[in-house]
CSV table of C-alpha atoms and ligand atoms in Angstrom, one decimal:
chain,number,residue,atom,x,y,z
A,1,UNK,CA,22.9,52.5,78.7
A,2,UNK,CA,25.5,52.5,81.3
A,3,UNK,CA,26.9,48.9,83.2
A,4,UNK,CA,24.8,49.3,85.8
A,5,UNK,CA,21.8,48.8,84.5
A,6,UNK,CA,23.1,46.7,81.7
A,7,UNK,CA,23.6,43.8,84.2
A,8,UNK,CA,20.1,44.2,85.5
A,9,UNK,CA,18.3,44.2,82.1
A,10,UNK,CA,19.7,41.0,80.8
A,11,UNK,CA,17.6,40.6,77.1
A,12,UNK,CA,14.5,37.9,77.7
A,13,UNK,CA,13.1,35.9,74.7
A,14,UNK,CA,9.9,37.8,73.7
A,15,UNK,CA,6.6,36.0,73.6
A,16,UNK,CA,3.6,36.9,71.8
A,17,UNK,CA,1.8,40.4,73.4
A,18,UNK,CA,4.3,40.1,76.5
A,19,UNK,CA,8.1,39.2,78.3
A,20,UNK,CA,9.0,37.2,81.4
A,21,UNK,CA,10.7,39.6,83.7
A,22,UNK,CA,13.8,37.1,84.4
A,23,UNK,CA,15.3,35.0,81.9
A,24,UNK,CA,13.7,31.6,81.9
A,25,UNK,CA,15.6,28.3,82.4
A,26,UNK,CA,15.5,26.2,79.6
A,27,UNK,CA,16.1,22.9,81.0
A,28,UNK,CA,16.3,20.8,77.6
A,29,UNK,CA,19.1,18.8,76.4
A,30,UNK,CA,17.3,19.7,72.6
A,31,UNK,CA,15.4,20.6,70.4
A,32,UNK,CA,12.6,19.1,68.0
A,33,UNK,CA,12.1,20.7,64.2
A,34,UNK,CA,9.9,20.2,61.5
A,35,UNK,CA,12.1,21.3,58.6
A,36,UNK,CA,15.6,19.3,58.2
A,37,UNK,CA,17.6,22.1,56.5
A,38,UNK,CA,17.2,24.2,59.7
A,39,UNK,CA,18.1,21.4,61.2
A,40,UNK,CA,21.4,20.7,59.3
A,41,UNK,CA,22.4,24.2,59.1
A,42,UNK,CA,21.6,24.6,62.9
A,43,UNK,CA,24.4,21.9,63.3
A,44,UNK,CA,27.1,24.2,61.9
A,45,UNK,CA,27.0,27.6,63.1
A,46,UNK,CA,26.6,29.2,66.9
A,47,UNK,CA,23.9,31.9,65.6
A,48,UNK,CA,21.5,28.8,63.6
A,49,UNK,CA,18.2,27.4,65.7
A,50,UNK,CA,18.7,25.9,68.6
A,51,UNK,CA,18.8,22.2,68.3
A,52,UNK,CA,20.8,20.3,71.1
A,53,UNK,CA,22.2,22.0,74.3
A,54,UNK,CA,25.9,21.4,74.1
A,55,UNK,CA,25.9,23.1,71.1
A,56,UNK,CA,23.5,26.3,72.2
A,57,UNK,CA,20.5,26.3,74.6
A,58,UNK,CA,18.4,30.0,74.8
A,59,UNK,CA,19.7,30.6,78.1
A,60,UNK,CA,22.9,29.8,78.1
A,61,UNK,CA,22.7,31.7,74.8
A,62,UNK,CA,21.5,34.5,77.3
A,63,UNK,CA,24.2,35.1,79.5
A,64,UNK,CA,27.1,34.7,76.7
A,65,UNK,CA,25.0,37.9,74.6
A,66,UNK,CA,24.7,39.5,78.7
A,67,UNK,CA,28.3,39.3,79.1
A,68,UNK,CA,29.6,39.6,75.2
A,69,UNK,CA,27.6,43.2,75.9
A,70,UNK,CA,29.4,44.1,79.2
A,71,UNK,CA,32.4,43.2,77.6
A,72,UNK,CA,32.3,45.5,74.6
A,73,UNK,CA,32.8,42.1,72.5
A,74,UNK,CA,31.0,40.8,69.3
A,75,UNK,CA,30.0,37.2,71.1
A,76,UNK,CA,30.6,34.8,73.8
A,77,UNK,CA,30.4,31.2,74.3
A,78,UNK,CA,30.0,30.2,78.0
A,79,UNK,CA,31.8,26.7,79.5
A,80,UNK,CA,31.0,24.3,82.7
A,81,UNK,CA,34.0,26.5,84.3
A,82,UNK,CA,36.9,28.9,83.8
A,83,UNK,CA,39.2,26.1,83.1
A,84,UNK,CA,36.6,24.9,81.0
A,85,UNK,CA,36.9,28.7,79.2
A,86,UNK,CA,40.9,29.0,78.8
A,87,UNK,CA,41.2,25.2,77.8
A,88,UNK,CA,38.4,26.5,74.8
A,89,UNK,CA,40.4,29.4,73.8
A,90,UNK,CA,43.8,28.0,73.7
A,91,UNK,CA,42.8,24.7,71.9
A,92,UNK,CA,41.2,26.6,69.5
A,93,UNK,CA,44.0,28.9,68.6
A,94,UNK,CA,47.1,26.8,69.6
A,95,UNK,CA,48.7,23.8,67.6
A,96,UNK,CA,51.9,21.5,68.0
A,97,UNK,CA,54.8,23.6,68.1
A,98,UNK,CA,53.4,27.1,68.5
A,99,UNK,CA,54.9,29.6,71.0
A,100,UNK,CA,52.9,31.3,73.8
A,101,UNK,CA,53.6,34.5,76.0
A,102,UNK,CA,52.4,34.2,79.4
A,103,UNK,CA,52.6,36.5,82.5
A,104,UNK,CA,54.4,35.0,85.8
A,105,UNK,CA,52.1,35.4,88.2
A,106,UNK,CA,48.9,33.4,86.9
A,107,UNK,CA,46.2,31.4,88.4
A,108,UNK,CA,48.0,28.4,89.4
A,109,UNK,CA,45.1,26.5,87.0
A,110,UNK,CA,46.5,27.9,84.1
A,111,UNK,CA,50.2,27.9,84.8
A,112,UNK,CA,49.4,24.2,85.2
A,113,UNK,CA,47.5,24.1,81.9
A,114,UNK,CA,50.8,26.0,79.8
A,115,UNK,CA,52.9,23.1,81.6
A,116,UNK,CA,51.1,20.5,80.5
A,117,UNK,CA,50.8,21.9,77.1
A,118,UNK,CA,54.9,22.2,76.9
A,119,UNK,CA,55.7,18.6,78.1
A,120,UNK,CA,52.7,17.2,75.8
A,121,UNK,CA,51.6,19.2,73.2
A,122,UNK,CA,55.4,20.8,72.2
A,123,UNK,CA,53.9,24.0,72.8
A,124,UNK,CA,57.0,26.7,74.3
A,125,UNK,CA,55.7,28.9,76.6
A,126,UNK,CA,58.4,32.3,77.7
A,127,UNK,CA,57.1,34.0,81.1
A,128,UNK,CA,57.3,37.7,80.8
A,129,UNK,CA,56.9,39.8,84.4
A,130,UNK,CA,54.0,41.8,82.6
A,131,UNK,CA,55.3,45.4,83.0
A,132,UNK,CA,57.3,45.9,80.1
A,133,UNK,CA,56.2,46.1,76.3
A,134,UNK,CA,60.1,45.5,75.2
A,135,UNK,CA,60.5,42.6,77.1
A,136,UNK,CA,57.3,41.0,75.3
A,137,UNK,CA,58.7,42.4,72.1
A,138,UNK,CA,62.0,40.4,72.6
A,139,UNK,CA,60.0,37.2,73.2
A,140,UNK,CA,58.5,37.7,70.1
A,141,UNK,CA,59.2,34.7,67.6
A,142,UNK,CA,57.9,33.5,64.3
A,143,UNK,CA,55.5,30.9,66.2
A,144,UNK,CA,54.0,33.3,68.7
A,145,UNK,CA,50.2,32.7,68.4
A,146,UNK,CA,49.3,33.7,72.0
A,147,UNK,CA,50.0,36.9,74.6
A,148,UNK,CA,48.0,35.6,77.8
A,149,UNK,CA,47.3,38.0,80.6
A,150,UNK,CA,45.4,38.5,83.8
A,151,UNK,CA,44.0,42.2,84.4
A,152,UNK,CA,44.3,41.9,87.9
A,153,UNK,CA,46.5,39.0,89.0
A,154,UNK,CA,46.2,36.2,92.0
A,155,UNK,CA,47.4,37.1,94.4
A,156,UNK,CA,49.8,40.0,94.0
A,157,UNK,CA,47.5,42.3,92.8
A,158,UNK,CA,49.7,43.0,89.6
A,159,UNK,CA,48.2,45.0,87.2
A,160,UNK,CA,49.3,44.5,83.8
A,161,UNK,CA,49.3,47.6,81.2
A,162,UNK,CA,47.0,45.9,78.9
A,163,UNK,CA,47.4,48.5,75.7
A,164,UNK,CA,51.2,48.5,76.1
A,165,UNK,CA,51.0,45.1,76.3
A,166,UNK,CA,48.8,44.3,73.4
A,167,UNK,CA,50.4,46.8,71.0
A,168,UNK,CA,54.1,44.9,71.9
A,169,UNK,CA,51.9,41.5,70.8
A,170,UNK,CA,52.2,42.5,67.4
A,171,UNK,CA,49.9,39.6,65.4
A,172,UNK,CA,49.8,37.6,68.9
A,173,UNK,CA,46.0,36.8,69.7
A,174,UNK,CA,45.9,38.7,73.3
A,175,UNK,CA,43.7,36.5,75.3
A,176,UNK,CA,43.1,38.6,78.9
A,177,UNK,CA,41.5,37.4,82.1
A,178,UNK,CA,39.8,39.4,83.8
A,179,UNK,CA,37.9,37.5,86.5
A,180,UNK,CA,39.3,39.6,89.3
A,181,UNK,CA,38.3,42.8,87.8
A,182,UNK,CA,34.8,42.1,85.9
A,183,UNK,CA,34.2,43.9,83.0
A,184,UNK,CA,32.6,46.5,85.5
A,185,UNK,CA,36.1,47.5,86.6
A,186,UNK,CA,37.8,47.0,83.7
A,187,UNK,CA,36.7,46.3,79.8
A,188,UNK,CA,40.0,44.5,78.4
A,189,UNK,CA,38.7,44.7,74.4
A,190,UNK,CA,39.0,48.7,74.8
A,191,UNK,CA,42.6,48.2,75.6
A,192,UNK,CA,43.9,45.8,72.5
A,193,UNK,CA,42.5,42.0,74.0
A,194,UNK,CA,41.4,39.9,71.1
A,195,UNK,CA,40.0,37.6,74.3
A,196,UNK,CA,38.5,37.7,77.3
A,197,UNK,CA,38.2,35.1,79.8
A,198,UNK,CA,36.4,34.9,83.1
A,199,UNK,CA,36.4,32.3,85.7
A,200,UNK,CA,32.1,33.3,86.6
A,201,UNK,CA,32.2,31.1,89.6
A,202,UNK,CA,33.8,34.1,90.6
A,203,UNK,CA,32.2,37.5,90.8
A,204,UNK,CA,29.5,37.1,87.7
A,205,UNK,CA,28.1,34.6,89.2
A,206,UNK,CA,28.9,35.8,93.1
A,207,UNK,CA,27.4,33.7,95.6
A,208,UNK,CA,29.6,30.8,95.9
A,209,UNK,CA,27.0,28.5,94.4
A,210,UNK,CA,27.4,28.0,90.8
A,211,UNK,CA,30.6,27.2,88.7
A,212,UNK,CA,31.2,28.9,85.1
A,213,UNK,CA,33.3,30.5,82.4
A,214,UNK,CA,32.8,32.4,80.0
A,215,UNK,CA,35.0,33.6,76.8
A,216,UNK,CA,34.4,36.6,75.0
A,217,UNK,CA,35.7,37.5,71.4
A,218,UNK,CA,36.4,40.6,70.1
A,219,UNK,CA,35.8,39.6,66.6
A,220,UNK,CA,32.7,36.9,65.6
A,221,UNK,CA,35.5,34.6,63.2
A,222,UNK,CA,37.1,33.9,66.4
A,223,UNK,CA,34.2,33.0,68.4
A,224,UNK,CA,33.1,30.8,65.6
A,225,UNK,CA,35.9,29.0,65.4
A,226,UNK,CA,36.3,28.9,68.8
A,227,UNK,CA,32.8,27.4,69.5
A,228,UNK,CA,33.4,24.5,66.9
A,229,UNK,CA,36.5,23.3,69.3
A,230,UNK,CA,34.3,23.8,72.7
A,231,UNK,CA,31.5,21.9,71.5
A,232,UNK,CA,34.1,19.4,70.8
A,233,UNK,CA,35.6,19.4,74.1
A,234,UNK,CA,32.6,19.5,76.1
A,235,UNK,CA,32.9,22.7,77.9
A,236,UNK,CA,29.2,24.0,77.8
A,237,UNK,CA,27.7,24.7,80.8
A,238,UNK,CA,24.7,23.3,82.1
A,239,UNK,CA,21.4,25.3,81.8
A,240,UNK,CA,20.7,25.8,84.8
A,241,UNK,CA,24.6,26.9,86.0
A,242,UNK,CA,23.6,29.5,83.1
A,243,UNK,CA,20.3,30.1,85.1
A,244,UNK,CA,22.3,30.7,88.1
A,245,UNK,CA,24.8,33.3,86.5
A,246,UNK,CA,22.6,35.6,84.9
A,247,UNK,CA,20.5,35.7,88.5
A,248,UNK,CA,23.9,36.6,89.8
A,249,UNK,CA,25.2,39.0,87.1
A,250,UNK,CA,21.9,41.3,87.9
A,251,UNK,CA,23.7,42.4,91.3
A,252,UNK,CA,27.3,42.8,89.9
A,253,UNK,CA,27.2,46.5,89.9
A,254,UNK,CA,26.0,46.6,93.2
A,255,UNK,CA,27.7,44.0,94.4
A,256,UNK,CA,31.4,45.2,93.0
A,257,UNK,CA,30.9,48.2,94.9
A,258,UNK,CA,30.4,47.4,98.1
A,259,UNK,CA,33.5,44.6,97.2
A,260,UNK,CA,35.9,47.5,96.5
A,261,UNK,CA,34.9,49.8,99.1
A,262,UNK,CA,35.5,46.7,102.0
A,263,UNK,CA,38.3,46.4,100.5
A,264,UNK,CA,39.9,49.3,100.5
A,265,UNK,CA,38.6,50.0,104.4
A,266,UNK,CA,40.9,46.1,105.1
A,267,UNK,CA,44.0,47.2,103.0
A,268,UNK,CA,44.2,50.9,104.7
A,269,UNK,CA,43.9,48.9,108.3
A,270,UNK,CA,46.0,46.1,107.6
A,271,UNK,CA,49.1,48.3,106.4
A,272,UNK,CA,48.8,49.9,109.9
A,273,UNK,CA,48.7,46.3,111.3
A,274,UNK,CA,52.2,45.3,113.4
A,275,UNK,CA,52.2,42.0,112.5
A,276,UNK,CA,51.5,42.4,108.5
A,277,UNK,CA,54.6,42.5,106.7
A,278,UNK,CA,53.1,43.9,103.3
A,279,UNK,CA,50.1,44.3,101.7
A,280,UNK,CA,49.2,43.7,98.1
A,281,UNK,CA,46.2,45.7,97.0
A,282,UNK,CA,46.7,48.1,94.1
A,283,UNK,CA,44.9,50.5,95.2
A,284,UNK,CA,47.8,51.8,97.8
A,285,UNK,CA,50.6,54.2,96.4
A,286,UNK,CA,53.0,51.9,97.5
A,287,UNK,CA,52.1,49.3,95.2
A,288,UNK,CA,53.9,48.3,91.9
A,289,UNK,CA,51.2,48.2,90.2
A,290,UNK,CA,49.3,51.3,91.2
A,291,UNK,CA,49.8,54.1,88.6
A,292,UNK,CA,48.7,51.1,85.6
A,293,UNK,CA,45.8,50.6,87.8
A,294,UNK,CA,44.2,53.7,88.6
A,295,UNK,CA,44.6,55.1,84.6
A,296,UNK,CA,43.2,50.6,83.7
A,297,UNK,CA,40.4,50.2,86.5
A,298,UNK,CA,37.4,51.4,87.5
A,299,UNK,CA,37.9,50.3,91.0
A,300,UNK,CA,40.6,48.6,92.7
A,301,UNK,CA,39.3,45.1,92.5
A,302,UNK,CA,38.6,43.0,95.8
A,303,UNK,CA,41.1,40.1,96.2
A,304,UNK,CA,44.3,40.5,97.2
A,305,UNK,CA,46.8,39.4,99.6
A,306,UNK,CA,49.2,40.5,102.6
A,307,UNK,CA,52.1,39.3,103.9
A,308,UNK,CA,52.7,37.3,107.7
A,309,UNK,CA,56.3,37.1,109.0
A,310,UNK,CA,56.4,32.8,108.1
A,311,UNK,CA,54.3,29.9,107.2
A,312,UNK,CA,53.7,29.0,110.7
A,313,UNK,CA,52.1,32.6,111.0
A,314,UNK,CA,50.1,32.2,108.6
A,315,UNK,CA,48.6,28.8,109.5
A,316,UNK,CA,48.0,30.4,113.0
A,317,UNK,CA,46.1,33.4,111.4
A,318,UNK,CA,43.7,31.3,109.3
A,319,UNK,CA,43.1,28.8,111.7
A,320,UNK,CA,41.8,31.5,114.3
A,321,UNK,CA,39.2,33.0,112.4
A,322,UNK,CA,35.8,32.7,112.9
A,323,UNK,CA,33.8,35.1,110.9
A,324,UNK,CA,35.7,34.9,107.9
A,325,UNK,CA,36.2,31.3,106.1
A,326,UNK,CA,39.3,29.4,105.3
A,327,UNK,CA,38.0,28.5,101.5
A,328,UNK,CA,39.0,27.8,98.1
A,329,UNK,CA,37.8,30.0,95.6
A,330,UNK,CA,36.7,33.8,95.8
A,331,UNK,CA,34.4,36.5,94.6
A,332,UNK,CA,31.1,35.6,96.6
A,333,UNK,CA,29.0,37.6,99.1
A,334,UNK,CA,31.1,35.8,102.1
A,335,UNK,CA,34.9,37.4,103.1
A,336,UNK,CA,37.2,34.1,102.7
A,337,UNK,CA,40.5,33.8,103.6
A,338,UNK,CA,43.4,30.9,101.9
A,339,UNK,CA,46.8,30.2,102.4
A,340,UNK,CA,48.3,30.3,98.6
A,341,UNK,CA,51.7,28.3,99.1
A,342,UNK,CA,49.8,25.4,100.4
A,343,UNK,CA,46.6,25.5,98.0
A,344,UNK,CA,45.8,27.7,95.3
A,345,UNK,CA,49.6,27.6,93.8
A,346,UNK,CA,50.6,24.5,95.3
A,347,UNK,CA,51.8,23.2,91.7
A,348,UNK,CA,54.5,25.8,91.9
A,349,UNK,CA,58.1,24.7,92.7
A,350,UNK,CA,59.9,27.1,95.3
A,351,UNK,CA,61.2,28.9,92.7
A,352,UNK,CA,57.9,29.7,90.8
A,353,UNK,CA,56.6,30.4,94.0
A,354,UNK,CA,59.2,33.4,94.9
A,355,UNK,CA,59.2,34.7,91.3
A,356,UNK,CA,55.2,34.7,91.6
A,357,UNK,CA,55.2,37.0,94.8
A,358,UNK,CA,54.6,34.6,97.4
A,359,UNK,CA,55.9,33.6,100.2
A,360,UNK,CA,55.1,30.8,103.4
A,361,UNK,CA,53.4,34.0,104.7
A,362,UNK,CA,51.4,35.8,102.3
A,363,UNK,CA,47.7,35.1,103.1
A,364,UNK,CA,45.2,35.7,100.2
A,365,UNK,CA,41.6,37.2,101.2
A,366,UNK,CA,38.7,37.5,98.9
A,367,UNK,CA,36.3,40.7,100.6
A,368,UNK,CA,33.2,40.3,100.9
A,369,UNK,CA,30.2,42.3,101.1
A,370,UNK,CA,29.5,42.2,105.2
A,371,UNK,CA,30.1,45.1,107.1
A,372,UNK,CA,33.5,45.8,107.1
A,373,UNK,CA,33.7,46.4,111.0
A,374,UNK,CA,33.0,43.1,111.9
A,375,UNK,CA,35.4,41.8,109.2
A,376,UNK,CA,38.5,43.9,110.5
A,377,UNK,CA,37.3,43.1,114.3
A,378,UNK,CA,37.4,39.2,113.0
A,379,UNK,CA,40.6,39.9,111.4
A,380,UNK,CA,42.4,41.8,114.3
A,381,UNK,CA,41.5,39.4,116.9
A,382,UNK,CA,43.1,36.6,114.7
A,383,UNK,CA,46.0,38.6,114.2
A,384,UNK,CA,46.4,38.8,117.6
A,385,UNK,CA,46.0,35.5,118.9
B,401,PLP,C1,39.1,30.5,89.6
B,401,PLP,C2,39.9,31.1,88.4
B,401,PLP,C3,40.1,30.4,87.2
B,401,PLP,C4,39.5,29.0,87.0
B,401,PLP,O1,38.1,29.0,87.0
B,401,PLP,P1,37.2,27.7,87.5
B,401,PLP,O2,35.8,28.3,87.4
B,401,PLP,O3,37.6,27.3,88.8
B,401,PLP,O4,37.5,26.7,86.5
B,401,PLP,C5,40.8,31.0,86.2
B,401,PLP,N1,41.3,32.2,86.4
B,401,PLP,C6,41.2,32.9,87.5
B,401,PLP,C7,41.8,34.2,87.7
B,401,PLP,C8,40.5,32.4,88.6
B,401,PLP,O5,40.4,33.0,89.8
């Protein structure tokens, strides 16, 4: 079946001579048995019985075998957040002294995270723009364990040529993530990613009220493994939160859609826009990124940001807004604008900040699915005050 109606027919726990239509919350912290070998054995594998939430729960078990599916990936193990998701992947895979190859621009989370890891954990981490294969290839070292990507990156828009990439990686597990593209724009396994990450307080989960991860693993060694270290760190998401994101995933298709098409209607009348110095989205010829992204992605994804002439602009455009919100976060039904230099990438020196795309002006808007008229009038009258 194609993505579309994938996401809507999430697979429900059959009962005897009929199935609930939605996915039942399974609001247990465990399970009872009556045999202790199932019990044992459940203790040691992600695919035993069920037997005590942090470890498994049915529905959280649902939405990691939803997403694992839209993904193209063997499994999936779902976290509290997207933090919670990368922090489960690298753990698992990294140790004292191993070498990672990260893109520039990331989410400022996990540039954080790769810093913290250096000072503390004697982890080296090279920064590599994400263009070019050779310039991966010459990062290469002995110690190399990790190549970590973002499909569509925060909040330049860069779009990184994942096979290139990959293939450069050599043995290198390639972890990608792909929150701003959702596996309905993009499918990162197909392209060489032995990883996929997604922040799903962002579009899989979609309406702003729920926070999530999710990790997906090409290959079911990996997600074992992986799942021994989250269950050690805590990351498993509450049932519920699970509840939540399979509810939302069930409009992705839909909801992607109408994302992308706002957004392109914004981009086209922002470039036309005096006061807006450049705009960002990768769906416009001019943009860096834009051949890798129309041969990568289904669509041109929905967050992205433009450029105002200074800081002091930029304050003045956010502030004046009143349809669209000035809000952390992105990905939900509501349009929402933030100011990155003083927020999102705040733990970024001056330097990181330049070599990251950003500048005191660049203003970051997630679209969302309103009517794109009112959005642009919002916008204009903002930009004009
Ligand atoms: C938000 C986000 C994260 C972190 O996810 P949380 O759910 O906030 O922990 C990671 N990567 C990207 C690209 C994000 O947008």
């Amino acid at each position: 079946m194609r993505p579309d109606t994938r996401v809507v027919h999430t697979a429900v726990p059959d009962l005897t001579g009929s199935r609930p239509l939605a996915v039942p919350l399974y609001q247990t912290s465990g399970f009872a048995f009556t045999d202790a070998d199932t019990f044992a054995d459940a203790m040691n594998r992600p695919d035993g019985a069920f037997v005590y939430t942090r470890l498994g729960n049915p529905t959280v078990r649902a939405l990691e075998n939803a997403v694992a599916d839209l993904e193209g990936g063997a499994a999936a193990l779902a976290t509290s957040s997207g933090m919670g998701a990368i922090n489960a992947v690298l753990l698992a895979t990294l140790s004292a002294g191993d070498h990672v190859i990260a893109q520039r621009s990331l989410y400022g989370g996990t540039h954080a995270l790769l810093r913290d890891m250096e000072a503390r954990w004697g982890i080296e981490v090279t920064f590599v723009g994400g263009h070019d294969p050779a310039e991966v290839r010459a990062a290469l070292r002995p110690r190399t364990k990790v190549l970590y990507l973002e499909t569509i990156s925060n909040p330049t828009g860069h779009v990184s040529d994942l096979a290139a990439l990959s293939e450069a990686a050599g043995d290198a597990v390639v972890v990608v993530d792909n929150t701003f593209a959702t596996p309905l724009l993009c499918r990162p396994i197909e392209h060489g990613a032995d990883v996929v990450v997604h922040s799903t307080t962002k579009y899989l989960g979609g309406h702003s009220d729920v926070t999530g991860g999710v990790a997906v693993f090409a290959d079911a060694d990996r997600h074992r493994h992986t799942w021994h270290h989250g269950i050690e760190l805590g990351v498993t998401p509450d049932p519920f939160a699970a509840w939540l994101m399979i509810r939302g995933l069930r409009t992705l298709a839909l909801r992607m859609r109408r994302h992308v098409e706002n957004a392109a209607v914004l981009a086209h009348r922002l470039v036309e826009h005096p006061s807006v110095r450049a705009v960002h989205w990768p769906g416009l010829p001019t943009h860096p990124s834009h051949e890798v992204a129309s041969k990568l992605l289904d669509g041109f994804g929905a967050a992205f940001s433009f450029d105002l002439a200074d800081a002091e602009a930029g304050r003045r455009f956010v502030s004046a807004l009143e349809l669209v919100h000035l809000a952390p976060s992105l990905g939900g039904t509501e349009t929402l604008v933030l100011h990155p230099a003083g927020t999102s990438h705040r733990q970024l020196s001056e330097e990181e900040l330049t070599e990251a795309g950003i500048s005191g002006g660049t203003i970051r808007l997630s679209v969302g699915v309103e009517d794109p008229d009112d959005l642009w009038e919002d916008i204009a009258q903002a930009l004009a005050g």
